[in-house]
Short mmCIF file of C-alpha atoms and ligand atoms in Angstrom, two decimals:
data_model
loop_
_atom_site.label_atom_id
_atom_site.label_comp_id
_atom_site.label_asym_id
_atom_site.label_seq_id
_atom_site.Cartn_x
_atom_site.Cartn_y
_atom_site.Cartn_z
CA MET A 299 170.83 156.30 135.92
CA ALA A 300 167.57 154.62 136.93
CA LYS A 301 166.74 151.49 135.03
CA THR A 302 163.82 151.91 132.62
CA TYR A 303 161.57 149.04 131.59
CA LYS A 304 159.64 149.25 128.35
CA ILE A 305 156.19 147.83 128.73
CA ALA A 306 153.63 147.27 125.98
CA THR A 307 150.08 147.36 127.30
CA ILE A 308 147.08 145.85 125.56
CA PRO A 309 144.13 146.96 127.70
CA GLY A 310 141.72 145.22 125.29
CA ASP A 311 137.97 144.92 125.72
CA GLY A 312 135.27 145.31 128.34
CA THR A 313 136.73 145.81 131.79
CA GLY A 314 140.30 145.30 130.51
CA PRO A 315 141.17 149.01 130.34
CA GLU A 316 139.81 149.67 133.85
CA VAL A 317 141.89 146.97 135.50
CA VAL A 318 145.04 147.77 133.51
CA ARG A 319 144.77 151.38 134.66
CA GLU A 320 144.77 150.30 138.32
CA ALA A 321 147.65 147.86 137.81
CA ILE A 322 149.73 150.63 136.23
CA LYS A 323 148.91 152.90 139.14
CA VAL A 324 150.26 150.27 141.53
CA VAL A 325 153.36 149.50 139.45
CA ASN A 326 154.18 153.20 139.23
CA ALA A 327 153.95 153.51 143.01
CA ALA A 328 156.29 150.52 143.37
CA ALA A 329 158.71 151.99 140.82
CA ALA A 330 158.86 155.32 142.67
CA LYS A 331 159.90 153.43 145.82
CA GLY A 332 162.12 150.91 144.05
CA GLY A 333 164.08 153.47 142.06
CA PHE A 334 163.30 152.27 138.56
CA LYS A 335 161.25 153.69 135.72
CA LEU A 336 158.58 152.37 133.43
CA GLU A 337 157.73 153.45 129.94
CA TYR A 338 154.35 152.32 128.62
CA THR A 339 153.20 152.02 125.04
CA GLU A 340 149.55 151.23 124.55
CA PHE A 341 148.22 148.99 121.77
CA ASP A 342 144.50 148.90 120.96
CA PHE A 343 144.20 145.28 119.81
CA GLY A 344 140.98 143.54 120.78
CA GLY A 345 137.38 143.00 119.77
CA THR A 346 136.50 146.66 119.36
CA ARG A 347 139.32 147.25 116.91
CA TYR A 348 138.54 143.99 115.11
CA LEU A 349 134.93 145.04 114.57
CA ARG A 350 136.11 148.39 113.25
CA THR A 351 138.96 147.25 111.00
CA GLY A 352 138.66 143.47 110.54
CA GLU A 353 142.18 143.10 111.86
CA THR A 354 143.06 140.92 114.86
CA LEU A 355 146.83 141.23 115.32
CA PRO A 356 149.11 141.95 112.36
CA ASP A 357 152.57 140.37 112.15
CA SER A 358 154.03 143.85 112.44
CA ALA A 359 152.67 144.01 116.00
CA ILE A 360 154.60 140.88 116.91
CA ASP A 361 157.78 142.51 115.59
CA ALA A 362 156.97 145.60 117.62
CA PHE A 363 156.34 143.53 120.77
CA ARG A 364 159.79 141.96 120.50
CA LYS A 365 161.33 145.34 121.31
CA PHE A 366 159.68 145.53 124.73
CA ASP A 367 160.82 144.11 128.04
CA THR A 368 157.38 142.70 128.70
CA LEU A 369 153.72 142.87 127.70
CA PHE A 370 150.73 143.53 129.93
CA LEU A 371 147.28 142.43 128.81
CA GLY A 372 143.87 143.42 130.18
CA ALA A 373 141.25 141.22 128.54
CA ILE A 374 140.34 140.18 125.04
CA GLY A 375 136.76 139.25 124.15
CA HIS A 376 133.71 140.92 122.67
CA PRO A 377 130.10 139.72 122.72
CA ASP A 378 129.66 140.61 119.02
CA VAL A 379 132.65 138.57 117.83
CA LYS A 380 132.29 134.85 117.12
CA PRO A 381 134.21 132.71 119.65
CA GLY A 382 137.64 131.65 118.43
CA ILE A 383 138.57 134.63 116.29
CA LEU A 384 140.08 136.85 118.97
CA GLU A 385 141.38 133.93 121.03
CA THR A 386 143.40 132.47 118.17
CA GLY A 387 144.01 135.75 116.36
CA ILE A 388 145.36 137.67 119.34
CA LEU A 389 146.00 135.77 122.56
CA LEU A 390 147.24 132.48 121.13
CA LYS A 391 149.07 134.24 118.33
CA ILE A 392 151.10 136.23 120.87
CA ARG A 393 151.81 133.13 122.98
CA PHE A 394 153.02 131.17 119.96
CA ALA A 395 154.86 133.91 118.09
CA LEU A 396 156.79 135.04 121.16
CA ASP A 397 157.28 131.41 122.23
CA GLN A 398 155.81 132.03 125.68
CA TYR A 399 156.03 128.37 126.52
CA ILE A 400 155.27 128.63 130.22
CA ASN A 401 151.91 129.60 131.62
CA LEU A 402 152.50 130.32 135.27
CA ARG A 403 149.39 130.38 137.43
CA PRO A 404 149.76 130.85 141.16
CA VAL A 405 146.90 129.42 143.24
CA LYS A 406 147.22 131.28 146.52
CA LEU A 407 144.40 132.03 148.90
CA TYR A 408 145.03 135.28 150.72
CA PRO A 409 143.64 136.10 154.18
CA ASN A 410 140.05 137.41 154.22
CA VAL A 411 139.42 136.04 150.72
CA GLU A 412 136.55 133.63 150.52
CA THR A 413 137.09 130.14 149.10
CA PRO A 414 134.23 127.79 148.26
CA LEU A 415 136.21 124.99 149.94
CA LYS A 416 134.86 124.18 153.36
CA ASP A 417 137.43 124.16 156.16
CA LYS A 418 140.28 125.36 153.96
CA GLY A 419 142.23 128.54 154.55
CA PRO A 420 145.36 130.32 153.33
CA GLU A 421 147.49 127.67 155.05
CA HIS A 422 146.03 125.02 152.74
CA ILE A 423 145.93 126.78 149.39
CA ASP A 424 149.31 128.05 148.25
CA PHE A 425 150.73 126.41 145.16
CA VAL A 426 151.55 127.15 141.53
CA VAL A 427 150.53 125.44 138.34
CA ILE A 428 152.94 125.43 135.46
CA ARG A 429 151.01 124.86 132.31
CA GLU A 430 152.91 124.16 129.10
CA ASN A 431 151.67 126.98 126.90
CA THR A 432 152.53 126.39 123.24
CA GLY A 433 152.03 122.70 122.49
CA GLY A 434 149.56 119.87 122.77
CA ILE A 435 146.09 120.18 121.39
CA TYR A 436 146.52 123.94 120.99
CA THR A 437 148.81 123.44 117.96
CA SER A 438 145.79 123.21 115.64
CA GLN A 439 146.81 119.98 113.97
CA GLY A 440 143.99 117.84 112.72
CA GLY A 441 141.08 118.43 110.47
CA ALA A 442 137.59 117.52 109.49
CA THR A 443 136.16 115.63 106.55
CA ARG A 444 132.60 115.06 105.30
CA VAL A 445 131.61 118.09 107.35
CA GLY A 446 127.90 118.49 107.81
CA THR A 447 127.11 114.91 106.84
CA ALA A 448 126.19 112.01 109.08
CA ASP A 449 129.68 110.63 108.42
CA GLU A 450 131.56 113.69 109.61
CA ILE A 451 134.96 113.00 111.13
CA ALA A 452 137.01 115.50 113.12
CA THR A 453 140.43 115.11 114.69
CA GLN A 454 142.46 117.42 116.90
CA LEU A 455 145.88 116.14 117.81
CA MET A 456 147.79 116.42 121.05
CA VAL A 457 151.29 117.12 119.77
CA TYR A 458 154.44 117.12 121.91
CA ASP A 459 158.12 116.78 121.21
CA ARG A 460 160.74 115.93 123.79
CA ARG A 461 162.39 119.35 123.59
CA SER A 462 159.16 121.21 124.45
CA VAL A 463 158.45 118.85 127.29
CA ASP A 464 161.97 119.13 128.66
CA ARG A 465 162.12 122.90 128.64
CA CYS A 466 158.80 123.12 130.47
CA LEU A 467 159.88 120.55 133.05
CA LYS A 468 163.18 122.36 133.50
CA TYR A 469 161.33 125.56 134.38
CA ALA A 470 159.13 123.64 136.83
CA PHE A 471 162.02 121.91 138.59
CA GLU A 472 163.96 125.18 138.86
CA LEU A 473 160.94 126.94 140.34
CA LYS A 474 160.46 124.10 142.80
CA LYS A 475 164.08 124.40 143.88
CA LYS A 476 163.63 128.14 144.40
CA ARG A 477 160.44 127.73 146.40
CA ASN A 478 161.98 125.02 148.58
CA ALA A 479 164.79 127.38 149.48
CA GLN A 480 162.26 130.11 150.31
CA ASN A 481 160.04 128.19 152.69
CA PRO A 482 160.38 124.84 154.52
CA LYS A 483 156.63 124.44 154.15
CA TYR A 484 157.12 124.22 150.38
CA ALA A 485 160.19 122.02 150.73
CA ALA A 486 158.12 119.39 152.53
CA LYS A 487 155.94 118.94 149.44
CA PRO A 488 156.70 117.27 146.12
CA ILE A 489 156.71 118.59 142.60
CA THR A 490 153.73 116.96 140.92
CA LEU A 491 153.39 115.98 137.29
CA ILE A 492 149.77 115.93 136.15
CA HIS A 493 148.76 113.99 133.04
CA LYS A 494 146.61 111.06 131.98
CA ARG A 495 149.16 108.42 131.21
CA ASN A 496 146.79 105.56 131.87
CA VAL A 497 144.93 106.51 128.67
CA LEU A 498 147.19 108.91 126.75
CA THR A 499 149.84 106.24 126.48
CA TYR A 500 152.01 108.15 123.98
CA CYS A 501 151.97 111.75 125.21
CA GLY A 502 151.54 110.74 128.84
CA ASP A 503 154.44 108.36 128.57
CA LEU A 504 156.66 111.03 127.00
CA TRP A 505 155.89 113.48 129.82
CA TYR A 506 156.26 110.86 132.53
CA ARG A 507 159.60 109.52 131.31
CA ALA A 508 160.97 113.01 130.75
CA PHE A 509 159.83 114.01 134.26
CA GLU A 510 161.35 110.95 135.91
CA GLU A 511 164.62 111.21 134.00
CA MET A 512 165.13 114.90 134.66
CA GLY A 513 164.14 114.52 138.31
CA GLU A 514 166.40 111.58 138.91
CA GLN A 515 169.41 112.90 137.01
CA GLN A 516 169.30 116.64 137.70
CA TYR A 517 167.16 117.15 140.80
CA PRO A 518 167.53 114.01 142.94
CA GLU A 519 166.98 116.10 146.09
CA LEU A 520 163.43 117.05 145.04
CA LYS A 521 160.50 114.80 145.92
CA ARG A 522 158.43 113.82 142.89
CA ASP A 523 154.81 112.84 142.61
CA TYR A 524 152.47 112.04 139.75
CA ASN A 525 148.66 112.49 139.50
CA HIS A 526 146.26 111.61 136.74
CA VAL A 527 144.45 114.80 135.79
CA ASP A 528 141.03 113.57 136.86
CA ALA A 529 142.38 112.66 140.28
CA ALA A 530 144.24 115.96 140.50
CA ASN A 531 140.86 117.69 140.17
CA MET A 532 139.62 115.82 143.19
CA TRP A 533 142.70 116.64 145.23
CA PHE A 534 142.57 120.34 144.32
CA VAL A 535 139.21 120.36 146.06
CA LYS A 536 139.75 117.84 148.85
CA ASN A 537 143.45 118.28 149.69
CA PRO A 538 144.86 121.38 148.02
CA GLU A 539 147.53 121.45 150.75
CA TRP A 540 149.24 118.50 149.06
CA PHE A 541 150.38 120.71 146.16
CA ASP A 542 153.30 123.08 145.81
CA VAL A 543 154.47 123.03 142.18
CA ALA A 544 152.28 121.17 139.71
CA VAL A 545 153.36 120.87 136.09
CA THR A 546 151.18 119.77 133.22
CA GLU A 547 150.51 119.94 129.50
CA ASN A 548 148.53 122.68 127.82
CA LEU A 549 144.85 121.62 127.78
CA PHE A 550 144.92 119.92 131.17
CA GLY A 551 146.57 123.04 132.52
CA ASP A 552 143.87 125.22 131.02
CA ILE A 553 141.18 123.18 132.71
CA ILE A 554 142.70 122.69 136.15
CA THR A 555 143.75 126.34 136.48
CA ASP A 556 140.14 127.48 136.21
CA LEU A 557 139.47 125.19 139.16
CA GLY A 558 142.57 126.66 140.81
CA ALA A 559 141.23 130.18 140.24
CA MET A 560 137.97 129.29 141.97
CA ILE A 561 139.55 127.81 145.08
CA GLN A 562 141.77 130.87 145.50
CA GLY A 563 138.78 133.17 145.50
CA GLY A 564 137.63 133.50 141.91
CA LEU A 565 138.49 135.36 138.76
CA GLY A 566 138.67 138.64 140.62
CA VAL A 567 141.98 137.56 142.10
CA ALA A 568 143.55 135.01 139.73
CA SER A 569 146.58 136.13 137.72
CA GLY A 570 148.78 134.47 135.17
CA GLY A 571 151.99 134.91 133.24
CA ASN A 572 152.71 133.74 129.73
CA ILE A 573 156.43 133.40 130.05
CA ASN A 574 159.30 133.03 127.66
CA PRO A 575 162.19 132.76 130.13
CA GLU A 576 164.60 133.79 127.37
CA GLY A 577 162.37 136.33 125.64
CA VAL A 578 159.35 138.62 125.96
CA SER A 579 156.64 137.53 128.40
CA MET A 580 153.06 138.67 128.87
CA PHE A 581 151.14 139.02 132.12
CA GLU A 582 147.38 139.06 132.45
CA PRO A 583 144.49 138.74 134.87
CA MET A 584 142.82 135.38 134.25
CA GLY A 585 139.28 136.74 134.06
CA GLY A 586 137.72 137.75 130.80
CA SER A 587 136.43 141.08 129.54
CA ALA A 588 133.23 140.88 131.66
CA PRO A 589 131.29 143.22 129.30
CA LYS A 590 128.34 143.51 131.67
CA TYR A 591 130.54 145.26 134.23
CA ALA A 592 132.44 147.46 131.76
CA ARG A 593 132.77 151.18 132.53
CA MET A 594 130.89 150.86 135.84
CA ASN A 595 133.94 151.09 138.09
CA VAL A 596 132.90 147.91 139.92
CA ILE A 597 135.28 145.25 138.55
CA ASN A 598 137.97 143.91 140.87
CA PRO A 599 141.42 145.04 139.68
CA MET A 600 143.18 142.67 142.12
CA ALA A 601 143.88 139.99 139.48
CA ALA A 602 145.49 142.59 137.23
CA ILE A 603 147.45 143.99 140.16
CA GLY A 604 148.60 140.44 140.95
CA ALA A 605 149.66 140.06 137.32
CA SER A 606 151.66 143.28 137.60
CA MET A 607 153.36 141.88 140.68
CA MET A 608 154.32 138.78 138.69
CA MET A 609 155.57 141.04 135.90
CA LEU A 610 157.90 142.95 138.22
CA ASP A 611 159.16 139.71 139.70
CA SER A 612 159.97 138.40 136.22
CA LEU A 613 161.78 141.65 135.42
CA GLY A 614 163.99 141.03 138.43
CA GLU A 615 162.36 143.65 140.67
CA THR A 616 161.62 141.07 143.33
CA LYS A 617 161.59 143.47 146.28
CA SER A 618 159.01 145.67 144.56
CA ALA A 619 156.93 142.62 143.72
CA GLN A 620 156.94 141.65 147.39
CA MET A 621 155.90 145.17 148.36
CA ILE A 622 152.97 144.94 145.99
CA GLU A 623 151.93 141.61 147.44
CA ALA A 624 152.02 143.03 150.97
CA ALA A 625 149.88 145.99 149.83
CA MET A 626 147.45 143.62 148.11
CA ILE A 627 147.10 141.57 151.29
CA ALA A 628 146.50 144.70 153.41
CA THR A 629 143.88 145.90 150.92
CA MET A 630 142.11 142.55 150.68
CA LYS A 631 141.74 142.57 154.45
CA LYS A 632 139.62 145.71 154.10
CA MET A 633 137.48 144.48 151.23
CA LYS A 634 134.06 142.92 151.81
CA SER A 635 134.38 140.52 148.91
CA GLN A 636 136.52 139.91 145.85
CA ALA A 637 133.47 139.72 143.56
CA ALA A 638 132.67 142.52 141.12
CA GLY A 639 130.23 145.02 142.58
CA LYS A 640 130.45 143.53 146.08
CA MET A 641 133.90 144.70 147.13
CA GLY A 642 132.68 147.53 149.34
CA PHE A 643 134.90 149.77 147.17
CA SER A 644 135.04 150.83 143.56
CA THR A 645 137.67 149.65 141.07
CA THR A 646 139.60 152.89 141.38
CA GLU A 647 139.39 152.88 145.17
CA VAL A 648 140.88 149.39 145.34
CA GLY A 649 143.71 150.52 143.03
CA ASP A 650 144.27 153.63 145.15
CA MET A 651 144.43 151.61 148.35
CA VAL A 652 147.00 149.15 147.00
CA ALA A 653 149.08 151.93 145.43
CA GLY A 654 148.88 153.90 148.68
CA MET A 655 150.24 151.01 150.72
CA VAL A 656 153.03 149.91 148.40
C1 LIG B 457 143.25 130.86 129.18
C2 LIG B 457 142.11 130.96 128.21
C3 LIG B 457 142.64 130.76 126.81
C4 LIG B 457 143.22 129.35 126.73
C5 LIG B 457 141.60 130.95 125.70
C6 LIG B 457 140.92 132.30 125.81
C7 LIG B 457 142.18 130.75 124.34
O1 LIG B 457 141.10 130.07 128.53
O2 LIG B 457 144.18 131.68 129.10
O3 LIG B 457 143.21 129.97 130.03
O4 LIG B 457 142.52 128.37 126.44
O5 LIG B 457 144.42 129.23 126.97
MN1 LIG B 458 141.46 128.95 130.32
#
């Protein structure tokens, strides 16, 4: 009997539903070829529901999510909702509750996709950032006193324990090993730890020692490198070809992956996975809900399609994931631009083209 994967979709707000629809179209085409089945259950969490009911994401939804093979998210964000409510109440809640401790963000420039970096092409920009996804400054430890007075004090702590650091590093080293075996071009490059250990002498030191120890003891064959995060920003722009697998803590990863998204062609193409290697993961396009483009059929679904490719890869359907990537590349070659409204095609047409070539 054909294998059936149970997928929970959260199309969300703005352009989320439009891009999720196209990604599903593509995944279904891949499944038909790959001989597996997909069963989707849609959840309506997001800003629209919050404005209607006052509810972000109940605990019962987390319990429900645990029964799925994977989650697929469109976008969460609504112009009428105060910043922070939906982010913490939905997105971060899912990441934490399902212990999705890896945020995997490929930075890959495909042919015919424009990068703002002068003299750089697909041969220079092809790496992945592994962002630790449940710790650090995102743990909400800290507080504020004397709020609203001239003496106000606020703290927000960067919290890490060795176990969280080690499990993230382990994932990064394993991925590096896998990539090295795939392509000698990757094997020539190091795995890079990014932090700020010259100033963050506690957390930076923990990450650095853990990285060095694991590398030396368990992966002596892999070349290691270390960059301070500010310098890494410069190198992403000046020498992106130096990177293959970069691993970093949560907030630094958040910041540098927006830069990564830009050099690979923008939010129209950047995808990410919130991964629990032992549990339920969630894949998403990196862009937001883009309310000004909602329901116009002009948003680029490529980032969502890329996220669906990552989803199939994580489910073990690697061949189908590769077929999707090939179809994405063929489609991108025909597109005028990867920017919303400038693609030369509508949202649905881009989805049709990719699905047609899978
Ligand atoms: C991201 C986003 C989120 C983050 C926000 C929306 C909470 O910026 O996925 O990168 O900071 O992780
Ligand atoms: Mn971010």
